[in-house]
Amino acid sequence: MARKPTPRTPKAKRNGPKQRGGGAAPRGIGGAMPTREEVMEFIRTSPGKVGKREIARAFGIKGPQRLDLNRLLAEMSDEGELSSGRKHLRPKGGLPTVTVIEIVGRDDDGDLIAKPVVWEDEGERPSILLVAAHARGPEIDVEASIGVGDRVLSRISEIREPEEGGYRFEAHPIKKLPREKRRLVGVFRASENGGGNIEPIDRKQLRSWSIAKGDEGPAKDGDLVRFDLGRKGRLHVPQARILETLGSPDDQRQISFIAVHTHGIPDDFPEGVISESKALEEATLAGRTDLRDIPLITIDPPDARDHDDAVYAEPDSDPANPGGFIVYVAIADVSYFVRPGSRLDREAQLRGNSVYFPDRVVPMLPERISNDLCSLREGENRACLAVRMVFDKDGAKRSHTFMRGLMRSAAKLSYQEAQAAIDGNPSDKAGPLLEGILRPLWDAYAVLAAARDKRGPLDLDLPERKIVLDETGRVADVVTPERLAAHRLIEEFMIQANVAAAEMLEQKKTPVVYRIHDQPSKEKLASLRDFLDTIGMKLPQASNLRASHFNGILKHAKEMPVSDLVNEVVLRSQSQAEYNIENVGHFGLNLRRYAHFTSPIRRYADLLVHRALVKAIKLGEGGLDDSEVPRLREIAQQISEAERRAMAAERETIDRLIASHLADRIGAKFAGRIAGVTRSGLFVRLTETGADGFVPVSSLGTDFFNHVEAEHALVGKRSGETYRLGDNVEVRLVEAIPSAGALRFEMLTEGKRGRVAAPYAGPQLKMRRGKPRRR
């Protein structure tokens, strides 16, 4: 439980007219010179900024007495009692009554800890305890909506008798401020006489920031640092101040930490959260359906540490359903262990999801849960939430039933191991499972796959690349894992379970956090049609497009040399999936309703769906709490943002690792494909590693290159030489910047000629001395 707010010291009774600052009018008003204690009390109790003018007005000091007041305040400042800004005063080491604070972490009890954003005194910024209470005005639920990295306008009160934690101040939130997209992180470059500057690691950031002597802290030249910006001097020039040293930016083993810090991803669990997880006990059969005799198995990547889903299938023996199948999907019962309002729950909601890097995972839940209590280990009893689904011979679902069970995994297999068994090469472990377990799974999948093909979800062919690390944590290789039927089997079973969860909750009229994917916008569709026109393809003008319409385009493109290009452009035309309590369906999967149910270990959305099912079907403890329901819209938005944050962090880490991997190959030639076209140049994706790099338009030659947006092309004005999205090219690596994940190439392939006839409607880039000039 969060601490209760400490009562504030009552303001002194007003003895005179209302003061401008709104603070208590102290004794002595009416011309008498105040004592030091009265000045300090007035400053402490005034809600606004206090300067000499406010003090003089409060005490009725006029004329010659102002000089005496100035001397008194100067003495208090010289003796360390006051700190003075340009126009306001405050107690030395104190804080304004209203200020902006930054949430920097949690204490052992899981309570939020902050520090002031502005701190003009010497020494370390004081720690502030954030009070868990609703703010006035638009209510802020501290536990749910404010997290590490947020900035909050708060009312500050001093704790006269500090508690055991030693906090001198506590903050009462007034308003959560818009969150910065990124924490400020850069590389420190030291000057000989102290101070220095910070170079950005963000490729889009072109400027650097200066650091005054004394603001560099313990950072050394070349260190990766987290910093903050303030404004100093009469001209208010931005100045950086180093907050934390993060190590060397060139160490591949530290690269994932760059993304963790730049995106403000919580990566350490508070001691209170760890203690709460360690106190949990294993679930028993009480109140559960006994599923231990059903040979459910887990199929995961070979390096998986946790196993949160298990499957089983068998032919349906019901004479009324010939050729049909019964499919079980069992999911770890996280809702039993992570209860609403607990420290574990608050931390999981703050994180939103687990984040996966090539060298590490930042989990949503502590290891005691994710790798133990909620990992469906082979041969061990584990609590689960399971769904039994009955399908007919055409793959149509006839019924589904949810249950809270106790299961025991019959086997743990990798995708490759299960697939090899089906293909006729069973391992010693998979061999005994082939006929009784694996074969029925594949037979059931064949039925579901036929129904999926008939449904027509979006069928993009976009291979994923995986970074392989050596024993030292450095990049050894970049590979494209083979897409197996075993992958598609598990994926389809999970989709069916997710659909069943959404349908059950709608049937029970229980609030649902849907996984939605809206259809493409009119603007994106218009752009896609313009592009398809240039290669002789048409997208129907139907008012209600479906994924199957796009599949027709993709299927036709497979016979063309521009297949990769069409897949890329179709992908870019799609909307972004998100979590929402308003259902618009899932366009990509061509489903009317869809809710994430199958990964509550790593996604908070799934945990909410589990709780909703527990409550709706009356399955026992750990159901959706009444206090959660009004906040579901806000929570859905929050976890959608966390998902986008994780995706960006994962993508940037891969870019940095590959840039580091290629840094010693400057001058080498690579085959690639144009993956992006802009006015300023071309983005090229390398065939070997999948890495993206940039070819500046200034390096393409002496011609004028116009950007023809509808054609996704750069076209030479005189020569007609054309570089187009999807073209195969050869490039030379000119520069690699690992800390920014940036690669710069030189184009070695001449552009093709005479392919683009569309008029150019944008600004021209004129080449002069190798650099672009707009005209």
Tab-separated table of C-alpha atoms in Angstrom, residues 159-516:
chain	number	residue	atom	x	y	z
A	159	ILE	CA	7.982	16.507	5.598
A	160	ARG	CA	8.925	18.079	8.905
A	161	GLU	CA	9.715	14.730	10.524
A	162	PRO	CA	11.178	12.513	7.773
A	163	GLU	CA	10.021	8.910	7.754
A	164	GLU	CA	12.268	5.882	7.773
A	165	GLY	CA	12.978	6.342	4.063
A	166	GLY	CA	14.530	9.711	4.796
A	167	TYR	CA	12.410	11.724	2.337
A	168	ARG	CA	12.277	15.462	3.085
A	169	PHE	CA	9.563	16.210	0.522
A	170	GLU	CA	6.431	14.651	-0.845
A	171	ALA	CA	4.632	15.531	-4.061
A	172	HIS	CA	0.896	15.729	-4.704
A	173	PRO	CA	0.339	15.434	-8.479
A	174	ILE	CA	-1.579	18.194	-10.224
A	175	LYS	CA	-1.062	17.307	-13.891
A	176	LYS	CA	0.912	14.706	-15.807
A	177	LEU	CA	2.866	16.504	-18.509
A	178	PRO	CA	3.227	15.164	-22.058
A	179	ARG	CA	5.923	12.531	-21.969
A	180	GLU	CA	9.083	13.130	-23.900
A	181	LYS	CA	9.391	10.622	-26.720
A	182	ARG	CA	12.918	9.755	-25.682
A	183	ARG	CA	15.277	10.237	-22.808
A	184	LEU	CA	18.258	12.359	-23.743
A	185	VAL	CA	21.251	10.110	-24.327
A	186	GLY	CA	24.492	10.916	-26.126
A	187	VAL	CA	28.254	10.489	-26.234
A	188	PHE	CA	30.304	12.827	-24.033
A	189	ARG	CA	33.297	14.588	-25.582
A	190	ALA	CA	35.473	16.200	-22.917
A	191	SER	CA	37.296	19.538	-23.241
A	192	GLU	CA	40.826	20.039	-21.925
A	193	ASN	CA	39.740	22.620	-19.357
A	194	GLY	CA	36.640	20.794	-18.128
A	195	GLY	CA	33.141	20.538	-19.484
A	196	GLY	CA	32.751	19.625	-23.132
A	197	ASN	CA	29.848	18.688	-25.345
A	198	ILE	CA	27.486	15.810	-26.054
A	199	GLU	CA	27.144	14.256	-29.488
A	200	PRO	CA	23.725	12.758	-30.298
A	201	ILE	CA	23.181	9.072	-30.934
A	202	ASP	CA	19.861	9.730	-32.658
A	203	ARG	CA	20.349	9.750	-36.429
A	204	LYS	CA	17.647	12.419	-36.789
A	205	GLN	CA	19.330	14.781	-34.322
A	206	LEU	CA	21.854	17.015	-36.069
A	207	ARG	CA	23.036	19.231	-33.218
A	208	SER	CA	25.242	18.735	-30.184
A	209	TRP	CA	24.931	20.240	-26.701
A	210	SER	CA	27.563	22.019	-24.661
A	211	ILE	CA	28.359	21.182	-21.033
A	212	ALA	CA	29.774	23.711	-18.613
A	213	LYS	CA	32.673	22.790	-16.377
A	214	GLY	CA	31.345	21.004	-13.299
A	215	ASP	CA	28.236	19.656	-15.047
A	216	GLU	CA	30.010	16.640	-16.530
A	217	GLY	CA	30.082	14.721	-13.243
A	218	PRO	CA	32.205	11.525	-13.341
A	219	ALA	CA	31.797	11.062	-17.118
A	220	LYS	CA	34.943	10.489	-19.169
A	221	ASP	CA	35.613	11.285	-22.799
A	222	GLY	CA	33.732	8.846	-25.042
A	223	ASP	CA	31.269	7.664	-22.378
A	224	LEU	CA	27.645	7.090	-23.212
A	225	VAL	CA	25.672	9.361	-20.877
A	226	ARG	CA	22.125	10.334	-20.001
A	227	PHE	CA	21.684	14.077	-19.686
A	228	ASP	CA	19.160	16.825	-19.130
A	229	LEU	CA	18.848	20.268	-20.697
A	230	GLY	CA	18.502	23.598	-18.925
A	231	ARG	CA	18.882	27.196	-20.001
A	232	LYS	CA	21.625	29.412	-18.655
A	233	GLY	CA	22.832	32.947	-19.057
A	234	ARG	CA	21.068	36.090	-20.216
A	235	LEU	CA	20.367	34.599	-23.635
A	236	HIS	CA	18.975	31.389	-22.126
A	237	VAL	CA	21.275	29.196	-24.219
A	238	PRO	CA	20.488	25.468	-23.757
A	239	GLN	CA	23.107	23.757	-21.593
A	240	ALA	CA	23.417	20.044	-20.888
A	241	ARG	CA	23.976	18.463	-17.497
A	242	ILE	CA	25.034	14.826	-17.237
A	243	LEU	CA	22.765	12.735	-15.022
A	244	GLU	CA	24.194	9.240	-15.470
A	245	THR	CA	27.119	7.435	-17.117
A	246	LEU	CA	26.095	4.338	-19.084
A	247	GLY	CA	29.433	2.913	-20.311
A	248	SER	CA	31.067	2.653	-23.731
A	249	PRO	CA	28.772	3.097	-26.771
A	250	ASP	CA	31.062	0.867	-28.857
A	251	ASP	CA	30.727	-2.217	-26.639
A	252	GLN	CA	28.257	-4.519	-28.409
A	253	ARG	CA	27.408	-6.073	-25.064
A	254	GLN	CA	26.060	-2.716	-23.878
A	255	ILE	CA	24.126	-1.764	-27.007
A	256	SER	CA	20.733	-2.948	-25.780
A	257	PHE	CA	21.161	-0.705	-22.725
A	258	ILE	CA	21.215	2.296	-25.059
A	259	ALA	CA	17.674	1.506	-26.201
A	260	VAL	CA	16.554	0.768	-22.631
A	261	HIS	CA	17.717	4.199	-21.461
A	262	THR	CA	16.766	6.277	-24.497
A	263	HIS	CA	13.210	4.938	-24.410
A	264	GLY	CA	12.849	4.971	-20.621
A	265	ILE	CA	12.102	1.249	-20.384
A	266	PRO	CA	11.974	0.061	-16.739
A	267	ASP	CA	14.566	-2.698	-16.433
A	268	ASP	CA	14.986	-3.188	-12.680
A	269	PHE	CA	12.217	-4.521	-10.448
A	270	PRO	CA	11.733	-2.707	-7.109
A	271	GLU	CA	12.621	-4.833	-4.123
A	272	GLY	CA	8.980	-4.757	-2.988
A	273	VAL	CA	7.877	-6.319	-6.291
A	274	ILE	CA	10.542	-9.026	-6.040
A	275	SER	CA	9.544	-9.784	-2.443
A	276	GLU	CA	5.880	-10.050	-3.408
A	277	SER	CA	6.704	-12.493	-6.207
A	278	LYS	CA	8.878	-14.646	-3.942
A	279	ALA	CA	6.052	-14.949	-1.417
A	280	LEU	CA	3.714	-16.559	-3.982
A	281	GLU	CA	2.892	-20.247	-3.635
A	282	GLU	CA	2.070	-22.804	-6.309
A	283	ALA	CA	-1.580	-23.294	-7.208
A	284	THR	CA	-3.393	-26.457	-6.178
A	285	LEU	CA	-6.248	-28.396	-7.754
A	286	ALA	CA	-8.797	-26.684	-5.497
A	287	GLY	CA	-11.481	-25.049	-7.654
A	288	ARG	CA	-9.798	-26.169	-10.890
A	289	THR	CA	-10.537	-28.647	-13.649
A	290	ASP	CA	-8.000	-31.494	-13.630
A	291	LEU	CA	-6.352	-31.491	-17.068
A	292	ARG	CA	-3.271	-33.483	-16.080
A	293	ASP	CA	-4.335	-36.564	-18.045
A	294	ILE	CA	-4.574	-34.585	-21.294
A	295	PRO	CA	-1.141	-34.770	-23.015
A	296	LEU	CA	-0.730	-31.074	-23.704
A	297	ILE	CA	2.699	-30.162	-25.087
A	298	THR	CA	4.643	-26.919	-25.520
A	299	ILE	CA	6.279	-26.025	-28.864
A	300	ASP	CA	8.636	-23.060	-28.678
A	301	PRO	CA	11.937	-21.708	-30.043
A	302	PRO	CA	14.904	-23.854	-28.942
A	303	ASP	CA	16.261	-21.069	-26.706
A	304	ALA	CA	12.941	-20.267	-24.991
A	305	ARG	CA	13.218	-19.871	-21.215
A	306	ASP	CA	9.505	-19.627	-20.467
A	307	HIS	CA	6.611	-21.621	-21.892
A	308	ASP	CA	3.234	-19.946	-21.507
A	309	ASP	CA	1.112	-21.911	-24.019
A	310	ALA	CA	0.453	-25.615	-24.569
A	311	VAL	CA	-1.675	-27.404	-27.193
A	312	TYR	CA	-3.403	-30.711	-27.801
A	313	ALA	CA	-5.765	-31.963	-30.519
A	314	GLU	CA	-7.773	-35.098	-31.172
A	315	PRO	CA	-10.452	-36.202	-33.652
A	316	ASP	CA	-13.975	-35.504	-32.407
A	317	SER	CA	-15.727	-38.769	-31.541
A	318	ASP	CA	-19.186	-37.165	-31.785
A	319	PRO	CA	-21.068	-38.861	-34.669
A	320	ALA	CA	-22.720	-35.493	-35.370
A	321	ASN	CA	-19.321	-33.994	-36.240
A	322	PRO	CA	-17.613	-36.396	-38.676
A	323	GLY	CA	-14.117	-35.285	-39.641
A	324	GLY	CA	-14.125	-32.665	-36.903
A	325	PHE	CA	-11.500	-31.997	-34.239
A	326	ILE	CA	-11.296	-30.976	-30.597
A	327	VAL	CA	-8.451	-28.541	-29.880
A	328	TYR	CA	-7.197	-27.554	-26.419
A	329	VAL	CA	-5.134	-24.398	-25.884
A	330	ALA	CA	-3.879	-23.989	-22.315
A	331	ILE	CA	-2.312	-20.704	-21.186
A	332	ALA	CA	-0.422	-20.011	-17.960
A	333	ASP	CA	-2.831	-18.645	-15.337
A	334	VAL	CA	-1.032	-15.380	-14.587
A	335	SER	CA	-4.213	-13.765	-13.243
A	336	TYR	CA	-4.172	-16.165	-10.280
A	337	PHE	CA	-0.799	-14.834	-9.134
A	338	VAL	CA	-0.890	-11.184	-10.277
A	339	ARG	CA	-3.921	-9.605	-8.629
A	340	PRO	CA	-5.381	-6.155	-9.436
A	341	GLY	CA	-3.794	-3.378	-7.401
A	342	SER	CA	-0.859	-5.452	-6.180
A	343	ARG	CA	2.735	-4.278	-6.559
A	344	LEU	CA	3.230	-6.921	-9.228
A	345	ASP	CA	0.207	-5.616	-11.103
A	346	ARG	CA	1.275	-1.969	-10.918
A	347	GLU	CA	4.733	-2.848	-12.199
A	348	ALA	CA	3.381	-5.019	-15.028
A	349	GLN	CA	1.008	-2.273	-16.116
A	350	LEU	CA	3.853	0.236	-16.039
A	351	ARG	CA	5.937	-1.977	-18.352
A	352	GLY	CA	3.057	-3.008	-20.592
A	353	ASN	CA	4.966	-5.855	-22.189
A	354	SER	CA	8.268	-7.682	-22.228
A	355	VAL	CA	10.955	-6.288	-24.533
A	356	TYR	CA	13.138	-8.693	-26.494
A	357	PHE	CA	16.692	-7.846	-27.521
A	358	PRO	CA	19.194	-10.216	-29.180
A	359	ASP	CA	21.249	-10.394	-25.969
A	360	ARG	CA	18.659	-10.039	-23.226
A	361	VAL	CA	14.991	-9.762	-22.309
A	362	VAL	CA	13.446	-7.008	-20.212
A	363	PRO	CA	10.513	-8.991	-18.773
A	364	MET	CA	7.108	-7.674	-17.801
A	365	LEU	CA	7.041	-9.919	-14.726
A	366	PRO	CA	9.776	-11.123	-12.337
A	367	GLU	CA	11.528	-14.425	-12.997
A	368	ARG	CA	9.704	-16.162	-10.140
A	369	ILE	CA	6.532	-15.858	-12.236
A	370	SER	CA	7.710	-15.857	-15.860
A	371	ASN	CA	10.267	-18.673	-15.552
A	372	ASP	CA	8.755	-20.659	-12.690
A	373	LEU	CA	5.159	-20.462	-11.467
A	374	CYS	CA	3.736	-19.521	-14.880
A	375	SER	CA	6.107	-21.489	-17.085
A	376	LEU	CA	4.394	-24.686	-18.258
A	377	ARG	CA	7.356	-26.908	-17.520
A	378	GLU	CA	7.505	-30.471	-18.723
A	379	GLY	CA	6.209	-32.944	-16.137
A	380	GLU	CA	5.264	-30.320	-13.511
A	381	ASN	CA	1.827	-29.279	-12.271
A	382	ARG	CA	0.949	-25.792	-13.462
A	383	ALA	CA	-2.101	-23.554	-13.144
A	384	CYS	CA	-3.673	-22.657	-16.477
A	385	LEU	CA	-6.631	-20.997	-18.125
A	386	ALA	CA	-7.666	-23.288	-20.977
A	387	VAL	CA	-10.139	-23.245	-23.847
A	388	ARG	CA	-11.618	-26.379	-25.447
A	389	MET	CA	-12.680	-25.672	-29.033
A	390	VAL	CA	-14.645	-27.952	-31.343
A	391	PHE	CA	-14.214	-27.525	-35.118
A	392	ASP	CA	-16.027	-29.236	-37.961
A	393	LYS	CA	-14.363	-30.833	-40.996
A	394	ASP	CA	-14.298	-27.436	-42.767
A	395	GLY	CA	-12.548	-25.666	-39.891
A	396	ALA	CA	-15.642	-23.798	-38.673
A	397	LYS	CA	-15.822	-23.509	-34.882
A	398	ARG	CA	-18.903	-25.237	-33.451
A	399	SER	CA	-18.332	-24.411	-29.767
A	400	HIS	CA	-15.805	-23.326	-27.173
A	401	THR	CA	-15.543	-23.779	-23.409
A	402	PHE	CA	-13.196	-21.958	-21.020
A	403	MET	CA	-11.979	-23.521	-17.789
A	404	ARG	CA	-9.497	-22.844	-15.013
A	405	GLY	CA	-7.374	-25.941	-14.807
A	406	LEU	CA	-4.321	-27.693	-13.481
A	407	MET	CA	-2.199	-29.243	-16.233
A	408	ARG	CA	1.028	-31.175	-16.586
A	409	SER	CA	2.978	-30.709	-19.824
A	410	ALA	CA	3.677	-34.065	-21.500
A	411	ALA	CA	6.669	-32.729	-23.440
A	412	LYS	CA	8.670	-29.655	-24.386
A	413	LEU	CA	9.616	-29.553	-28.076
A	414	SER	CA	11.197	-26.948	-30.312
A	415	TYR	CA	9.577	-25.936	-33.592
A	416	GLN	CA	12.387	-27.634	-35.487
A	417	GLU	CA	12.081	-30.844	-33.446
A	418	ALA	CA	8.324	-31.118	-33.955
A	419	GLN	CA	8.616	-30.358	-37.669
A	420	ALA	CA	11.399	-32.889	-38.164
A	421	ALA	CA	9.226	-35.589	-36.590
A	422	ILE	CA	6.350	-34.831	-38.971
A	423	ASP	CA	8.794	-34.805	-41.902
A	424	GLY	CA	9.999	-38.298	-41.039
A	425	ASN	CA	13.079	-37.567	-38.934
A	426	PRO	CA	11.875	-37.838	-35.317
A	427	SER	CA	14.303	-37.373	-32.441
A	428	ASP	CA	14.430	-39.847	-29.595
A	429	LYS	CA	12.160	-37.518	-27.628
A	430	ALA	CA	9.671	-36.699	-30.396
A	431	GLY	CA	9.405	-40.247	-31.784
A	432	PRO	CA	7.074	-41.630	-29.094
A	433	LEU	CA	4.849	-38.544	-29.464
A	434	LEU	CA	4.464	-38.741	-33.235
A	435	GLU	CA	1.301	-40.799	-33.694
A	436	GLY	CA	-0.587	-40.012	-30.497
A	437	ILE	CA	0.109	-36.270	-30.190
A	438	LEU	CA	1.930	-34.660	-33.122
A	439	ARG	CA	0.018	-36.263	-35.986
A	440	PRO	CA	-3.419	-35.247	-34.618
A	441	LEU	CA	-2.096	-31.697	-34.115
A	442	TRP	CA	-1.053	-31.497	-37.771
A	443	ASP	CA	-4.355	-33.039	-38.940
A	444	ALA	CA	-6.331	-30.470	-36.960
A	445	TYR	CA	-4.112	-27.713	-38.325
A	446	ALA	CA	-4.813	-28.847	-41.898
A	447	VAL	CA	-8.533	-28.323	-41.262
A	448	LEU	CA	-7.969	-24.899	-39.678
A	449	ALA	CA	-5.525	-23.851	-42.405
A	450	ALA	CA	-8.132	-24.564	-45.088
A	451	ALA	CA	-10.618	-22.376	-43.212
A	452	ARG	CA	-7.966	-19.667	-42.815
A	453	ASP	CA	-7.238	-19.664	-46.552
A	454	LYS	CA	-10.961	-19.349	-47.222
A	455	ARG	CA	-11.184	-16.456	-44.750
A	456	GLY	CA	-8.319	-14.710	-46.558
A	457	PRO	CA	-6.137	-12.865	-43.999
A	458	LEU	CA	-3.486	-10.545	-45.367
A	459	ASP	CA	-0.691	-12.713	-46.752
A	460	LEU	CA	2.450	-10.592	-46.800
A	461	ASP	CA	5.762	-12.293	-47.525
A	462	LEU	CA	8.160	-10.413	-45.255
A	463	PRO	CA	10.995	-12.597	-43.953
A	464	GLU	CA	12.322	-11.754	-40.497
A	465	ARG	CA	16.021	-11.728	-39.715
A	466	LYS	CA	17.589	-12.899	-36.478
A	467	ILE	CA	20.912	-11.849	-35.000
A	468	VAL	CA	23.093	-14.720	-33.786
A	469	LEU	CA	25.514	-13.820	-30.982
A	470	ASP	CA	28.736	-15.623	-30.085
A	471	GLU	CA	29.751	-16.649	-26.565
A	472	THR	CA	31.152	-13.150	-25.886
A	473	GLY	CA	27.867	-11.446	-26.740
A	474	ARG	CA	29.044	-10.080	-30.107
A	475	VAL	CA	27.329	-10.490	-33.466
A	476	ALA	CA	28.422	-13.718	-35.164
A	477	ASP	CA	25.870	-13.817	-37.977
A	478	VAL	CA	22.549	-12.496	-39.241
A	479	VAL	CA	20.213	-15.223	-40.486
A	480	THR	CA	16.691	-15.586	-41.861
A	481	PRO	CA	15.055	-18.438	-39.919
A	482	GLU	CA	13.055	-20.881	-41.997
A	483	ARG	CA	9.298	-20.454	-41.682
A	484	LEU	CA	7.972	-23.914	-40.760
A	485	ALA	CA	4.510	-25.440	-40.700
A	486	ALA	CA	5.076	-25.864	-36.949
A	487	HIS	CA	5.241	-22.057	-36.604
A	488	ARG	CA	2.026	-21.605	-38.569
A	489	LEU	CA	0.287	-24.361	-36.565
A	490	ILE	CA	0.925	-22.681	-33.209
A	491	GLU	CA	0.082	-19.285	-34.683
A	492	GLU	CA	-3.293	-20.504	-35.999
A	493	PHE	CA	-4.200	-22.269	-32.746
A	494	MET	CA	-3.413	-19.081	-30.821
A	495	ILE	CA	-5.523	-16.975	-33.198
A	496	GLN	CA	-8.500	-19.284	-32.688
A	497	ALA	CA	-8.094	-19.075	-28.895
A	498	ASN	CA	-7.944	-15.265	-29.098
A	499	VAL	CA	-11.126	-15.158	-31.168
A	500	ALA	CA	-12.889	-17.466	-28.702
A	501	ALA	CA	-11.903	-15.192	-25.803
A	502	ALA	CA	-13.326	-12.116	-27.521
A	503	GLU	CA	-16.539	-13.943	-28.409
A	504	MET	CA	-17.010	-15.266	-24.875
A	505	LEU	CA	-16.554	-11.839	-23.304
A	506	GLU	CA	-18.991	-10.243	-25.733
A	507	GLN	CA	-21.483	-13.018	-25.024
A	508	LYS	CA	-21.156	-12.343	-21.285
A	509	LYS	CA	-21.385	-8.571	-21.889
A	510	THR	CA	-18.068	-8.079	-20.108
A	511	PRO	CA	-15.724	-5.187	-21.039
A	512	VAL	CA	-13.063	-6.298	-23.519
A	513	VAL	CA	-9.687	-4.837	-24.442
A	514	TYR	CA	-9.663	-5.749	-28.124
A	515	ARG	CA	-6.672	-6.099	-30.392
A	516	ILE	CA	-7.811	-3.974	-33.322
